[in-house]
Short mmCIF file of C-alpha atoms and ligand atoms in Angstrom, two decimals:
data_model
loop_
_atom_site.label_atom_id
_atom_site.label_comp_id
_atom_site.label_asym_id
_atom_site.label_seq_id
_atom_site.Cartn_x
_atom_site.Cartn_y
_atom_site.Cartn_z
CA MET I 1273 17.93 -13.45 43.98
CA ASN I 1274 17.05 -14.61 47.30
CA VAL I 1275 13.51 -16.14 46.82
CA GLU I 1276 13.71 -17.44 50.19
CA LYS I 1277 13.79 -13.91 51.43
CA ILE I 1278 11.76 -12.09 48.99
CA ARG I 1279 9.11 -14.98 49.80
CA ALA I 1280 9.58 -13.72 53.70
CA ASP I 1281 8.05 -9.71 52.35
CA PHE I 1282 4.38 -11.75 50.57
CA PRO I 1283 2.64 -12.82 53.43
CA ILE I 1284 0.12 -13.90 51.84
CA LEU I 1285 2.57 -16.21 50.22
CA SER I 1286 2.53 -19.17 53.24
CA THR I 1287 -1.07 -19.17 53.64
CA THR I 1288 -2.65 -22.56 52.61
CA VAL I 1289 -5.73 -23.31 50.47
CA TYR I 1290 -7.86 -26.43 51.78
CA GLY I 1291 -5.21 -27.13 53.99
CA LYS I 1292 -2.37 -27.05 51.45
CA PRO I 1293 0.58 -24.82 51.05
CA LEU I 1294 -0.64 -22.09 48.49
CA ILE I 1295 0.89 -21.74 45.21
CA TYR I 1296 0.45 -18.72 43.60
CA LEU I 1297 0.86 -18.97 39.65
CA ASP I 1298 -1.92 -16.36 38.51
CA ASN I 1299 0.24 -12.86 38.67
CA GLY I 1300 -1.01 -12.57 34.95
CA ALA I 1301 -4.07 -11.33 37.03
CA THR I 1302 -2.99 -9.59 39.32
CA THR I 1303 0.30 -10.58 41.02
CA GLN I 1304 0.65 -10.43 45.43
CA LYS I 1305 1.84 -7.54 47.51
CA PRO I 1306 4.87 -7.00 49.47
CA LYS I 1307 4.43 -6.39 53.66
CA CYS I 1308 6.15 -2.35 52.51
CA VAL I 1309 3.10 -1.68 50.00
CA VAL I 1310 0.48 -2.74 52.57
CA GLU I 1311 2.29 -0.34 55.10
CA GLU I 1312 2.54 2.50 53.68
CA ILE I 1313 -1.14 2.26 52.69
CA GLU I 1314 -1.79 1.65 56.46
CA LYS I 1315 0.50 4.56 56.61
CA ILE I 1316 -1.08 7.23 54.65
CA TYR I 1317 -4.10 6.78 55.46
CA TYR I 1318 -3.18 6.69 59.98
CA THR I 1319 -0.46 9.13 59.17
CA THR I 1320 -0.98 11.28 56.19
CA ASN I 1321 -4.65 11.71 55.05
CA ALA I 1322 -6.15 14.61 53.15
CA ASN I 1323 -7.08 15.01 49.63
CA VAL I 1324 -4.26 16.58 47.18
CA HIS I 1325 -3.31 19.50 45.41
CA ARG I 1326 -6.50 21.13 47.42
CA GLY I 1327 -5.24 22.14 50.75
CA VAL I 1328 -3.65 24.78 51.92
CA HIS I 1329 -3.32 22.53 55.40
CA HIS I 1330 0.27 20.74 56.11
CA LEU I 1331 -1.73 17.53 55.73
CA SER I 1332 -3.30 18.20 52.36
CA GLN I 1333 0.70 19.40 50.85
CA VAL I 1334 2.25 16.54 52.72
CA ALA I 1335 -0.11 14.29 50.89
CA THR I 1336 0.17 16.30 47.55
CA ASP I 1337 3.67 16.07 47.74
CA LEU I 1338 4.32 12.38 48.00
CA ALA I 1339 1.80 12.07 45.60
CA GLU I 1340 3.55 14.26 42.59
CA GLU I 1341 7.22 12.69 44.24
CA SER I 1342 4.99 9.17 43.22
CA ARG I 1343 4.89 10.97 39.87
CA ILE I 1344 8.52 11.18 39.64
CA VAL I 1345 9.28 8.21 40.77
CA VAL I 1346 6.87 6.46 38.02
CA GLN I 1347 8.58 8.94 35.23
CA GLN I 1348 12.42 7.64 36.61
CA PHE I 1349 11.34 3.58 35.87
CA ILE I 1350 9.86 3.89 32.18
CA ASN I 1351 12.32 7.32 31.53
CA ALA I 1352 9.69 9.25 30.54
CA GLU I 1353 11.45 12.61 29.22
CA HIS I 1354 8.69 14.72 31.52
CA SER I 1355 7.52 14.18 34.77
CA LYS I 1356 4.22 16.04 32.92
CA GLU I 1357 3.49 12.80 30.51
CA ILE I 1358 2.68 10.65 33.99
CA ILE I 1359 -1.87 10.54 33.90
CA PHE I 1360 -2.75 8.27 37.37
CA THR I 1361 -5.50 6.80 36.08
CA LYS I 1362 -7.56 3.27 37.53
CA GLY I 1363 -5.49 0.75 35.66
CA THR I 1364 -4.54 0.00 31.45
CA THR I 1365 -8.69 -0.18 31.14
CA GLU I 1366 -8.80 2.89 31.40
CA SER I 1367 -4.97 4.42 30.21
CA ILE I 1368 -6.42 2.96 26.81
CA ASN I 1369 -9.94 3.77 27.12
CA LEU I 1370 -8.96 7.03 27.94
CA VAL I 1371 -6.48 7.63 25.01
CA ALA I 1372 -8.92 5.57 22.74
CA HIS I 1373 -11.79 8.37 23.28
CA SER I 1374 -9.26 11.36 23.88
CA PHE I 1375 -7.06 10.25 20.40
CA CYS I 1376 -9.97 10.12 18.22
CA GLN I 1377 -11.77 12.59 18.52
CA GLN I 1378 -9.13 14.84 18.51
CA PHE I 1379 -7.60 12.85 15.17
CA CYS I 1380 -10.18 10.45 13.47
CA SER I 1381 -12.35 10.78 11.57
CA GLU I 1382 -15.20 8.93 9.75
CA GLY I 1383 -13.46 5.98 7.89
CA ASP I 1384 -10.16 6.30 9.70
CA GLU I 1385 -7.95 3.43 10.70
CA ILE I 1386 -6.24 2.05 13.90
CA ILE I 1387 -4.61 -1.09 13.61
CA ILE I 1388 -4.54 -3.46 16.85
CA SER I 1389 -3.19 -7.28 16.64
CA ALA I 1390 -5.33 -10.71 16.75
CA MET I 1391 -3.17 -11.52 20.56
CA GLU I 1392 -5.22 -8.45 21.92
CA HIS I 1393 -7.28 -8.14 25.50
CA HIS I 1394 -10.43 -6.75 25.09
CA ALA I 1395 -8.57 -3.30 26.64
CA ASN I 1396 -7.67 -3.35 23.72
CA ILE I 1397 -10.52 -4.30 21.42
CA VAL I 1398 -13.09 -2.53 22.88
CA SER I 1399 -12.16 0.76 24.07
CA TRP I 1400 -11.91 0.83 19.89
CA GLN I 1401 -14.59 -0.58 19.31
CA LEU I 1402 -16.53 1.91 20.82
CA GLN I 1403 -15.38 4.22 18.90
CA GLU I 1404 -16.24 2.56 16.14
CA THR I 1405 -19.42 3.24 16.66
CA ILE I 1406 -18.99 6.48 18.27
CA ARG I 1407 -16.64 8.38 15.29
CA GLY I 1408 -16.68 6.16 11.97
CA ILE I 1409 -13.40 4.44 12.28
CA LYS I 1410 -12.76 0.86 10.94
CA LEU I 1411 -10.34 -1.36 13.79
CA ARG I 1412 -7.73 -3.45 11.90
CA VAL I 1413 -5.97 -6.35 12.93
CA ILE I 1414 -2.66 -7.61 12.98
CA PRO I 1415 -3.06 -11.74 12.37
CA ILE I 1416 -0.20 -13.99 14.41
CA ASN I 1417 1.26 -17.45 13.07
CA ASP I 1418 0.92 -20.57 13.80
CA LYS I 1419 3.85 -19.94 17.31
CA GLY I 1420 1.69 -17.27 18.15
CA GLU I 1421 3.87 -14.40 16.52
CA LEU I 1422 2.65 -11.14 15.27
CA MET I 1423 3.24 -11.30 10.89
CA LEU I 1424 5.10 -8.14 10.91
CA ASP I 1425 4.87 -8.44 6.65
CA GLU I 1426 0.58 -8.17 7.09
CA MET I 1427 0.94 -5.61 9.42
CA LYS I 1428 2.50 -3.47 6.81
CA LYS I 1429 0.01 -4.67 4.44
CA LEU I 1430 -2.59 -2.79 6.30
CA ILE I 1431 -0.71 0.56 6.71
CA THR I 1432 -2.37 2.90 5.06
CA PRO I 1433 -3.09 6.42 4.15
CA ARG I 1434 -6.01 6.55 6.33
CA THR I 1435 -4.01 4.78 9.57
CA ARG I 1436 -4.62 7.14 12.80
CA LEU I 1437 -2.80 4.65 15.38
CA ILE I 1438 -1.15 1.59 16.24
CA SER I 1439 -2.09 -0.51 19.52
CA VAL I 1440 -0.35 -3.31 19.66
CA MET I 1441 0.47 -5.01 23.26
CA HIS I 1442 4.30 -5.48 24.34
CA VAL I 1443 3.57 -9.56 25.74
CA SER I 1444 0.54 -11.55 25.96
CA ASN I 1445 -1.61 -12.65 29.06
CA VAL I 1446 -2.59 -15.79 26.97
CA LEU I 1447 0.42 -16.75 24.34
CA GLY I 1448 2.93 -15.10 26.76
CA THR I 1449 4.87 -13.85 23.01
CA ILE I 1450 6.87 -10.71 24.16
CA ASN I 1451 6.05 -9.04 19.87
CA PRO I 1452 9.03 -6.83 18.66
CA ILE I 1453 8.05 -3.85 20.11
CA GLU I 1454 11.39 -1.97 18.85
CA GLU I 1455 10.37 -2.66 15.28
CA ILE I 1456 6.38 -2.19 15.00
CA VAL I 1457 7.35 1.57 16.67
CA SER I 1458 10.54 2.24 13.77
CA ILE I 1459 8.07 0.72 10.67
CA ALA I 1460 4.65 3.17 11.97
CA HIS I 1461 6.61 6.20 12.82
CA SER I 1462 8.36 5.77 8.87
CA HIS I 1463 4.43 6.39 8.27
CA ASP I 1464 4.31 9.48 10.56
CA ILE I 1465 1.31 7.19 12.52
CA PRO I 1466 1.83 6.58 16.43
CA VAL I 1467 2.10 4.10 18.38
CA LEU I 1468 0.08 3.00 22.26
CA ILE I 1469 2.01 -0.07 23.93
CA ASP I 1470 -0.11 -2.12 26.25
CA ALA I 1471 2.38 -3.17 28.81
CA ALA I 1472 -0.05 -4.70 31.20
CA GLN I 1473 2.52 -7.79 31.10
CA SER I 1474 5.36 -6.07 31.04
CA VAL I 1475 6.54 -3.82 32.90
CA GLN I 1476 6.38 -6.67 35.77
CA HIS I 1477 9.16 -8.61 33.97
CA ILE I 1478 10.98 -6.45 31.02
CA GLU I 1479 12.32 -2.62 31.82
CA ILE I 1480 11.25 -0.58 29.59
CA ASP I 1481 12.59 2.85 28.73
CA VAL I 1482 10.17 5.06 26.73
CA GLN I 1483 12.83 7.50 25.41
CA LYS I 1484 14.54 4.59 24.20
CA LEU I 1485 11.40 2.87 23.24
CA ASP I 1486 9.95 6.74 21.07
CA CYS I 1487 6.71 4.89 21.88
CA ASP I 1488 3.48 7.43 21.71
CA PHE I 1489 1.58 6.18 24.59
CA LEU I 1490 2.88 3.17 27.22
CA VAL I 1491 -0.11 1.69 29.72
CA PHE I 1492 0.13 -0.40 32.78
CA SER I 1493 -1.23 -1.20 36.19
CA GLY I 1494 -0.40 -0.78 39.16
CA HIS I 1495 -1.56 -4.39 40.65
CA LYS I 1496 0.17 -6.21 37.97
CA LEU I 1497 3.51 -5.11 39.37
CA TYR I 1498 2.98 -5.97 43.43
CA GLY I 1499 1.22 -2.51 43.58
CA PRO I 1500 -2.21 -1.62 45.17
CA ASN I 1501 -5.23 -2.42 42.88
CA GLY I 1502 -7.59 0.91 41.25
CA VAL I 1503 -3.92 2.85 40.26
CA GLY I 1504 -2.52 2.28 36.47
CA VAL I 1505 -0.61 4.23 34.55
CA LEU I 1506 -1.13 6.68 30.76
CA TYR I 1507 2.72 7.75 30.03
CA GLY I 1508 1.68 9.77 26.32
CA LYS I 1509 4.35 12.47 24.62
CA GLU I 1510 3.54 16.01 25.40
CA LYS I 1511 2.94 16.68 21.92
CA TRP I 1512 0.25 13.91 21.95
CA LEU I 1513 -1.34 14.33 25.07
CA ASN I 1514 -1.33 18.53 25.23
CA GLN I 1515 -3.83 18.46 21.70
CA MET I 1516 -6.22 15.68 23.17
CA PRO I 1517 -9.16 17.30 24.98
CA PRO I 1518 -9.81 16.18 28.48
CA TYR I 1519 -11.50 12.75 28.70
CA GLN I 1520 -13.33 13.20 32.11
CA GLY I 1521 -14.24 16.74 33.62
CA GLY I 1522 -14.95 18.12 37.18
CA GLY I 1523 -12.44 19.58 39.88
CA GLU I 1524 -8.85 19.53 39.51
CA MET I 1525 -8.54 19.71 35.60
CA ILE I 1526 -9.91 23.21 35.42
CA SER I 1527 -8.24 26.66 34.82
CA GLN I 1528 -11.24 28.23 35.45
CA VAL I 1529 -14.67 27.04 35.57
CA SER I 1530 -17.71 30.09 34.52
CA PHE I 1531 -21.24 28.80 32.65
CA LYS I 1532 -19.85 31.72 29.59
CA LYS I 1533 -16.34 29.69 29.04
CA THR I 1534 -14.27 26.96 31.09
CA THR I 1535 -10.52 26.45 30.72
CA PHE I 1536 -8.48 23.72 31.15
CA ASN I 1537 -5.47 22.85 33.44
CA ASP I 1538 -2.30 22.14 32.34
CA LEU I 1539 -0.82 17.95 32.30
CA PRO I 1540 -1.06 15.92 33.86
CA PHE I 1541 -3.77 17.00 35.90
CA LYS I 1542 -6.30 18.13 32.75
CA PHE I 1543 -6.93 14.30 32.35
CA GLU I 1544 -7.42 13.81 36.31
CA ALA I 1545 -10.51 14.48 37.02
CA GLY I 1546 -11.70 14.18 40.10
CA THR I 1547 -9.95 13.37 43.74
CA PRO I 1548 -7.46 10.88 42.78
CA ASN I 1549 -6.71 7.44 44.56
CA TYR I 1550 -3.60 9.52 45.99
CA PRO I 1551 -3.18 6.76 48.61
CA ASP I 1552 -2.47 3.83 46.81
CA VAL I 1553 -0.97 6.27 43.66
CA ILE I 1554 1.86 6.94 46.25
CA ALA I 1555 2.25 2.46 47.75
CA LEU I 1556 2.37 2.46 43.88
CA ALA I 1557 6.76 4.21 44.21
CA LYS I 1558 6.58 1.51 47.31
CA ALA I 1559 5.85 -1.36 44.90
CA ILE I 1560 8.24 0.20 41.98
CA ASP I 1561 10.97 0.98 44.64
CA TYR I 1562 11.09 -2.44 45.61
CA ILE I 1563 10.62 -4.18 42.02
CA LYS I 1564 13.73 -2.08 41.60
CA SER I 1565 15.39 -2.79 44.36
CA ILE I 1566 15.65 -6.19 43.66
CA GLY I 1567 16.39 -5.71 39.50
CA LEU I 1568 13.91 -6.04 37.14
CA ASP I 1569 17.42 -8.03 35.34
CA SER I 1570 17.60 -10.42 38.07
CA ILE I 1571 13.68 -10.72 38.22
CA LYS I 1572 13.94 -11.93 33.85
CA ALA I 1573 16.32 -14.20 34.49
CA TYR I 1574 15.07 -15.88 37.42
CA GLU I 1575 11.05 -16.51 35.58
CA ASP I 1576 13.03 -17.02 32.62
CA GLN I 1577 14.61 -19.98 34.44
CA LEU I 1578 10.61 -20.56 35.65
CA LEU I 1579 8.61 -20.62 32.20
CA LYS I 1580 11.55 -22.49 30.87
CA TYR I 1581 11.43 -25.36 32.92
CA CYS I 1582 7.72 -25.28 33.64
CA THR I 1583 7.98 -25.73 29.84
CA ASP I 1584 10.14 -28.60 29.27
CA GLU I 1585 8.22 -30.44 31.87
CA LEU I 1586 4.73 -29.78 30.61
CA THR I 1587 5.55 -30.89 26.72
CA LYS I 1588 6.18 -34.32 28.15
CA ILE I 1589 2.52 -34.66 29.36
CA ASN I 1590 0.90 -36.82 26.42
CA ASN I 1591 -1.82 -35.04 24.79
CA ILE I 1592 -0.24 -31.37 25.51
CA ARG I 1593 -1.54 -28.68 23.96
CA ILE I 1594 1.11 -24.80 24.36
CA PHE I 1595 -1.09 -22.30 23.13
CA GLY I 1596 2.20 -19.52 22.41
CA THR I 1597 5.40 -21.48 21.58
CA SER I 1598 8.21 -18.24 19.91
CA ASP I 1599 10.94 -18.14 21.25
CA ASN I 1600 10.36 -15.01 22.86
CA LYS I 1601 8.37 -15.11 25.94
CA CYS I 1602 7.56 -13.98 28.77
CA SER I 1603 6.46 -15.30 32.05
CA VAL I 1604 3.58 -17.19 31.11
CA VAL I 1605 1.84 -20.74 29.86
CA SER I 1606 -1.10 -21.59 28.30
CA PHE I 1607 -2.66 -25.18 27.80
CA LEU I 1608 -5.25 -28.07 27.13
CA VAL I 1609 -4.15 -31.88 28.20
CA GLY I 1610 -7.10 -33.69 25.89
CA ASN I 1611 -10.08 -32.84 26.53
CA ILE I 1612 -9.82 -32.16 30.03
CA HIS I 1613 -12.21 -28.87 30.33
CA HIS I 1614 -10.07 -26.00 31.11
CA TYR I 1615 -12.32 -25.54 34.45
CA ASP I 1616 -11.95 -28.75 35.21
CA MET I 1617 -8.31 -28.92 35.31
CA GLY I 1618 -7.99 -25.77 37.15
CA MET I 1619 -11.41 -26.34 40.18
CA LEU I 1620 -9.15 -30.01 40.64
CA LEU I 1621 -5.79 -28.58 40.32
CA ASP I 1622 -7.27 -25.42 43.00
CA LYS I 1623 -8.65 -28.62 45.68
CA MET I 1624 -4.31 -28.68 45.81
CA GLY I 1625 -3.64 -25.44 46.76
CA ILE I 1626 -1.90 -24.36 43.37
CA ALA I 1627 -4.43 -20.80 42.18
CA VAL I 1628 -3.78 -21.20 38.50
CA ARG I 1629 -6.59 -19.23 35.67
CA THR I 1630 -8.68 -20.68 33.09
CA GLY I 1631 -10.62 -19.37 30.60
CA HIS I 1632 -10.27 -17.15 27.44
CA HIS I 1633 -8.22 -14.58 29.52
CA CYS I 1634 -10.03 -11.31 27.99
CA ALA I 1635 -8.86 -12.56 24.36
CA GLN I 1636 -12.05 -13.86 23.27
CA PRO I 1637 -11.22 -13.21 19.17
CA LEU I 1638 -7.59 -15.36 20.33
CA MET I 1639 -9.65 -17.96 21.47
CA GLU I 1640 -11.83 -17.94 18.08
CA GLU I 1641 -8.35 -18.00 15.86
CA LEU I 1642 -7.41 -21.06 17.99
CA GLY I 1643 -10.27 -22.39 17.32
CA ILE I 1644 -10.91 -23.05 21.30
CA GLU I 1645 -12.91 -21.63 24.12
CA GLY I 1646 -10.09 -21.81 27.01
CA THR I 1647 -6.82 -22.17 28.68
CA VAL I 1648 -5.04 -23.74 31.83
CA ARG I 1649 -2.81 -20.30 32.12
CA ALA I 1650 -0.16 -20.28 34.77
CA SER I 1651 1.79 -17.17 34.94
CA PHE I 1652 5.09 -16.25 37.51
CA ALA I 1653 6.25 -13.88 39.59
CA PHE I 1654 9.55 -14.02 41.17
CA TYR I 1655 8.98 -14.81 44.29
CA ASN I 1656 7.38 -19.00 43.05
CA THR I 1657 9.82 -21.48 43.12
CA LYS I 1658 11.36 -24.68 40.43
CA GLU I 1659 9.52 -26.92 43.87
CA GLU I 1660 6.04 -24.93 43.67
CA ILE I 1661 6.34 -25.81 39.64
CA ASP I 1662 7.39 -29.61 40.08
CA LYS I 1663 4.08 -29.65 42.24
CA PHE I 1664 2.19 -27.76 39.66
CA ILE I 1665 3.65 -30.69 37.34
CA GLU I 1666 2.25 -32.96 39.89
CA GLY I 1667 -1.00 -31.57 40.31
CA VAL I 1668 -1.37 -31.55 36.66
CA LYS I 1669 -0.45 -35.33 35.45
CA ARG I 1670 -2.63 -36.04 38.94
CA VAL I 1671 -5.32 -34.46 36.71
CA VAL I 1672 -4.49 -36.22 33.76
CA THR I 1673 -4.77 -39.67 35.48
CA MET I 1674 -7.89 -39.13 37.19
CA PHE I 1675 -9.57 -38.54 33.61
CA GLU I 1676 -7.71 -41.16 31.82
N1 PMP X 1956 -4.26 -5.77 28.87
C1 PMP X 1956 -3.15 -6.60 29.21
C2 PMP X 1956 -2.46 -7.19 28.35
C3 PMP X 1956 -3.75 -7.86 30.46
O1 PMP X 1956 -3.45 -8.64 31.07
C4 PMP X 1956 -4.68 -7.02 30.86
C5 PMP X 1956 -4.62 -7.63 32.37
N2 PMP X 1956 -5.37 -8.91 32.55
C6 PMP X 1956 -5.41 -5.47 30.90
C7 PMP X 1956 -5.21 -5.38 29.74
C8 PMP X 1956 -6.55 -5.05 31.64
O2 PMP X 1956 -5.83 -4.44 33.09
P1 PMP X 1956 -6.78 -4.63 34.13
O3 PMP X 1956 -7.75 -4.70 34.49
O4 PMP X 1956 -5.66 -3.87 35.14
O5 PMP X 1956 -7.28 -2.48 33.82
#
């Protein structure tokens, strides 16, 4: 890992905030973009902009080819069997909403159950709650232990003949826990229950092979993967996607429209109504190529070092509470010190040029479980350095002294 060289690819990392060099530790919220991604977006608008899948003219065909090549880049990135199993969406949230809506419409009736977990992001809670209201399904919740790990024995007890799907996150955006998704898929499949994996916080850190994992759905966002905002991915096994009805109606998702009867397009277009966000879809492929050029194994090994170093240093601070102490963690550390409010800590760190996340991190049920309102969260990327962590720790200590 040549971090200095990598940092040069991210112009924002050499900017200042309040006259201090920016230390960006909010990568769990969104990642910064390398030049190649931003340049690709500019290039598309300046040289190849045309609506995709519609025109016979040259530009439309070039744009269509690029967007479809991007689908193959994503397919290979997660090793899906077919490119038609890759659906482009706005992001993780839309991907989960799509599955919740279309899967429940096809496969769930009143009283059927969906299992999620106590550590889920609101996207993987509220999407299902909407289906509770619409279809009378019921949510069952896997509890967590003191270390912030899923209790799989409890999960087994939640499975009933009415369980239709298990939907869990791979890596927690608050606790950093890497959940044992292989085991979850294996338990679920032994009961013929499909599994959705929310990979919003994992796909940028951990290599994922959907065929090996054998999950039924996997979702993630481009913007957390060093790619553009406004584009995301839903991977779904063909057998499920083929049976599920469309999520939205409009152009491109149809085969034939008449006032008597409308028929729908094949996969993946059945789930991509309207003009897709093709510039960002195309640029997402650049982000994936960029990550691949560094290598997820190297990225994970380097980020693990940062996480360990930061956790060790934080642990030395008096009255610190770290939320999420599993041995199997990834790139995120959440904490509180004494009675210092997380907003105060975040605001004062900001004045030192240090960007961290504060609040409930869109996981209010988890906060309730932990008996807190929010945490301070530092989340790392491969462009962060040990020196930045030193400054962050120094910053946290300064805030602590201010409150003493
Ligand atoms: N799931 C998890 C685990 C997340 O961390 C996030 C983003 N914080 C989401 C879902 C939602 O992602 P997006 O806002 O990009 O749709």
